[in-house]
Amino acid sequence: MSLLVIGVPHIARQELRPEESGQLLCVPGGQPPLWKLMDSVGSAGLRQGEEALSYPEEGLPGPSDSSELVQECLQQFKVTRAQLQQIQASLLGSMEQALRGQASPAPAVRMLPTYVGSTPHGTEQGDFMVLELGATGASLRVLWVTLTGIEGHRVEPRSQEFVIPQEVMLGAGQQLFDFAAHCLSEFLDAQPVSKQGLQLGFSFSFPCHQTGLDRSTLISWTKGFRCSGVEGQDVVQLLRDAIQRHGAYNIDVVAVVNDTVGTMMGCELGARPCEVGLVVDTGTNACYMEEARHVAVLDEDRGRVCVSVEWGSFSDVGALGPVLTTFDHTLDHESLNPGAQRFEKMIGGLYLGELVRLVLAHLAQRGVLFGGGTSPALLSRGSILLEHVAEMEDPSAGAARVRAILQDLGLSPGALDVELVQHVCAAVCTRAAQLCAAALAAVLSHLQHGREQQTLQVAVATGGRVCERHPRFCGILQGTVMLLAPECDVSFIPSVDGGGRGVAMVTAVAARLAAHRRLLEETLAPFRLNHDQLAAVQAQMRKAMVKGLRGEASSLRMLPTFVRATPDGSERGDFLALDLGGTNFRVLLVRVTTGVQITSQIYSIPESVAQGSGQQLFDHIVDCIVDFQQKQGLSGQSLPLGFTFSFPCRQLGLDQGILLNWTKGFNASDCEGQDVVNLLREAIARRQAVELNVVAIVNDTVGTMMSCGYEDPRCEIGLIVGTGTNACYMEELRNVAGVPGDSGRMCINMEWGAFGDDGSLAMLSTCFDASVDKASINPGKQRFEKMISGMYLGEIVRHILLHLTSLGVLFRGQQTQRLQTRDIFKTKFLSEIESDSLALRQVRAILEDLGLPLTSDDALIVLEVCQAVSQRAAQLCGAGVAAVVEKIRENRGLEELAVSVGVDGTLYKLHPHFSSLVAATVRELAPHCVVTFLQSEDGSGKGAALVTAVACRLAQLTRV
């Protein structure tokens, strides 16, 4: 015998044979009980390609006309796959419209931020009170919840339920909240607790407009409540006022939470994050963790916030109209709020029993049930409750229990009546589960798309009596979700205690976040520099500059570079440039006409050469120059050459530089203390028939200034902010004690990385700076550089993260070996993490790639640490530039100075905010200077050639 599925909306006409279905049981006449058929498919969901619900080909029990009436009646509860998809799409569109804040046309669903910004870590501990109002219909519950953290033994909450009198539910608002305060006192009187300092979470399960964690305005009553004077009021304040009027206990209402949020927050920690809550009780609702940047009303761009979907009010006529039955219309018309909460009235437990009653009364009045007889109870609203439907639907209860319930209603059911009633209960509840699944699928699809994940792995916490007492409801719900949202891998986790623990958890999380915020602010406070502190740095640098120029003891060496002018645009000719600063070096041909054309080639320096003899090193360099000349057709030509030599030197002239010491892996012998230009010339002389004219040895900072100076004649400052940091500027020659002459200008290499080595920056140094300095290869030196440059910022951040972890603020207080690893946190990660274009999930991905398992809260804290460290660096750099531009302005006796700064370095160029922070600080500290920042292109190559070009121009003028 072939059978077709009955009573399950949106399942295709698919033949089921008894041997293929482990749960399919037949009754006499070959007719399978409906619930057995539904169990056989409900947990699997709707299969791909299956369409609609249908009924047995052989008809329902009874005469053919009765069968047609029953089938016609139940057919109204059939929902096709296309209809479910339309509801899913419509709800999804309404959600996104509401999130954007689009008011016209009015969205069909409200998306209300709950201001819950974090899910539990598992470390929450303490005692908390919970007051639940609206979660279980006409009752109020008070709980005492003890949280013990991950390691602690679970303590069962103590609770007491109070029935709310009908006159209170429909009376004045003050009466309701006074009743709640009285219940709180009555509960606490029976507990051995202090009367002071009690923290309470308020579960208020009605549509509200929340403006803070403890501020929530009631939009409208639902679930049979109609208290006057409450809609439009802050329910937290009404409760606080009532508690104060009662006066027995000092209770702090920390948070207001709806039952859905409580359900999500009370979810047991598992392998995947629980970021969705679903409640199907007297009403229905869902919530989920949304990216804050998607919620227009919050005006936040970081972090997440729990959003209450309030889908009970979903009212898209186009989507819901085709699935509304005559019974839905009757129920709505007779309800307390006609026209409102239409979606909830098809799903919520408050209404399922009434829908069943309306169908049974209709069939009885048509003579199909109970021999055409009715009863006053059957014709009375509210006589069939959710509990009755659950029992009558439950196959384990048996026909006797169904018959007993019907007899309690004053009815005389026969055997076929019992079975038909079960059909009706199953049809109503199945549709409810399918509609709920369509709505949940919309939420999950939104999450999966918003987080750009190929497969969303998430846990959904379920709560409410419909979910708790109807296993088949949950089976159909889960199966339908699988069909409608196949890109989502969902675990369903039942709520432990109806959300009470979750409300306590919201309160505990709020307390944890507040404590962590205090610790974070204390930790980062030394990095947040105010105007006075920055002005003091500027003043200290001005003093150090003057001392250094005079030749007095100073942390700023203020080295003359013997570069006496910047380009004026008249420079012409072909020049060679060498750029030596690492294991690779470049040879460049720079043609200066009306513009600059550069041809270059990179050569490697083998480690054996870099650490061999000086003669071997410089012979190798000359060999590479000769190779380059041959390839460029320059053999035999004697071109002026500029030499960028990025190692510490004491310059005695434009073409004289004494190497102080090697760095960066070089250790060529017989070079330190020698003039490197002379070493290069000697190597040229050894290579006979080669003529090279070495005109200048150039520092990379000077090269940066000269490179930009060719484009902008006002560029008289060079700035490097990369792995290290330095600055140079054009000083009046009369102020430079070590160089004869009083007229003209000379570029001064400040070597400002060493600023503060004399202790003048001690007031700004933190314990984290001290740790980084101590572990460096040059403790006590380059203190300014260690607070600014890319080589050190990542290490400062790492030490702060270690400290915050030790305080329990990060990573649940669990130290990771990875974070103990020196230099794991590269400065490039600061640039990536602080990028405005990155969502929080991308920040998490960057950190997880470093082997740091973290939550969204952790990611936000790491972001804030990075911001504080890089902001201080940029502000200190800006204070230094402000000191330089003010020095130039005062040197020249100007009221206003317009000057440009040529800048190079990966930190300055790649960090998303560094450059703007530097500029803002300069504007603040040097208001009489208009400073333009120019990013240099090839300061070490092009700049060296331009230094040479300017020197040749000046030499020609001298000869003339």
Coordinates of C-alpha atoms in Angstrom, one line a residue, residues 87 91 109-110 112 134-137 204-208 222-224 258-261 263 276-287 307-315 320 337 340-352 386 429 431-441 443 460-467 473 477:
I87 CA 8.2 34.6 4.1
L91 CA 11.4 39.0 6.7
V109 CA 9.5 44.1 11.6
R110 CA 11.2 46.0 14.3
L112 CA 15.6 46.7 18.4
G134 CA 5.9 38.4 30.7
A135 CA 7.9 35.3 29.9
T136 CA 5.3 32.8 31.2
G137 CA 1.9 34.6 30.6
F204 CA 10.6 42.2 30.5
S205 CA 9.3 40.2 27.5
F206 CA 7.3 42.8 25.6
P207 CA 8.2 45.0 22.6
C208 CA 10.4 47.8 23.9
T222 CA 1.1 41.9 24.3
K223 CA 0.2 38.5 25.8
G224 CA -3.0 39.7 27.4
N258 CA 13.7 40.3 27.2
D259 CA 13.3 36.6 27.6
T260 CA 14.8 35.9 24.2
V261 CA 18.1 37.6 25.1
T263 CA 17.7 32.5 26.6
V276 CA 21.1 33.4 18.5
G277 CA 18.2 33.1 20.9
L278 CA 14.7 31.7 20.0
V279 CA 11.7 31.7 22.2
V280 CA 8.3 30.1 21.4
D281 CA 6.2 30.4 24.5
T282 CA 3.0 32.3 24.9
G283 CA 4.5 34.6 22.2
T284 CA 7.5 34.2 20.0
N285 CA 10.7 36.2 19.3
A286 CA 14.3 35.9 18.3
C287 CA 17.5 37.7 18.9
V307 CA 19.4 42.8 18.4
S308 CA 15.9 41.7 19.2
V309 CA 14.0 40.9 16.0
E310 CA 10.5 41.3 17.5
W311 CA 9.2 39.1 14.7
G312 CA 5.9 38.5 16.4
S313 CA 4.8 41.8 14.8
F314 CA 5.9 40.8 11.3
S315 CA 3.0 42.0 9.1
L320 CA 1.6 36.2 5.2
N337 CA -5.1 43.6 19.8
A340 CA -1.3 43.4 15.5
Q341 CA 1.1 40.5 16.2
R342 CA -0.3 38.5 13.2
F343 CA 2.8 36.3 12.9
E344 CA 2.9 35.6 16.6
K345 CA -0.8 34.6 16.5
M346 CA 0.2 31.8 14.1
I347 CA 3.1 30.5 16.3
G348 CA 2.8 31.5 19.9
G349 CA 1.6 29.1 22.6
L350 CA -1.1 31.7 23.7
Y351 CA -2.8 31.2 20.4
L352 CA -2.2 27.5 19.3
L386 CA -1.3 24.9 24.9
C429 CA 1.4 22.9 15.3
R431 CA 2.4 25.0 10.4
A432 CA 3.6 27.0 13.5
A433 CA 6.9 25.1 13.4
Q434 CA 7.4 25.7 9.7
L435 CA 6.6 29.4 9.9
C436 CA 9.0 29.8 12.9
A437 CA 11.7 28.0 10.9
A438 CA 11.2 30.3 7.9
A439 CA 11.8 33.3 10.2
L440 CA 14.8 31.7 11.9
A441 CA 16.3 30.9 8.5
V443 CA 18.1 35.5 10.7
V460 CA 20.8 28.6 18.7
A461 CA 19.5 28.6 22.2
T462 CA 15.8 27.6 22.3
G463 CA 13.4 28.4 25.1
G464 CA 9.7 28.6 25.9
R465 CA 7.1 26.0 26.6
V466 CA 6.3 25.2 23.0
C467 CA 10.0 24.3 22.4
F473 CA 7.8 20.9 17.0
L477 CA 11.7 23.4 13.1

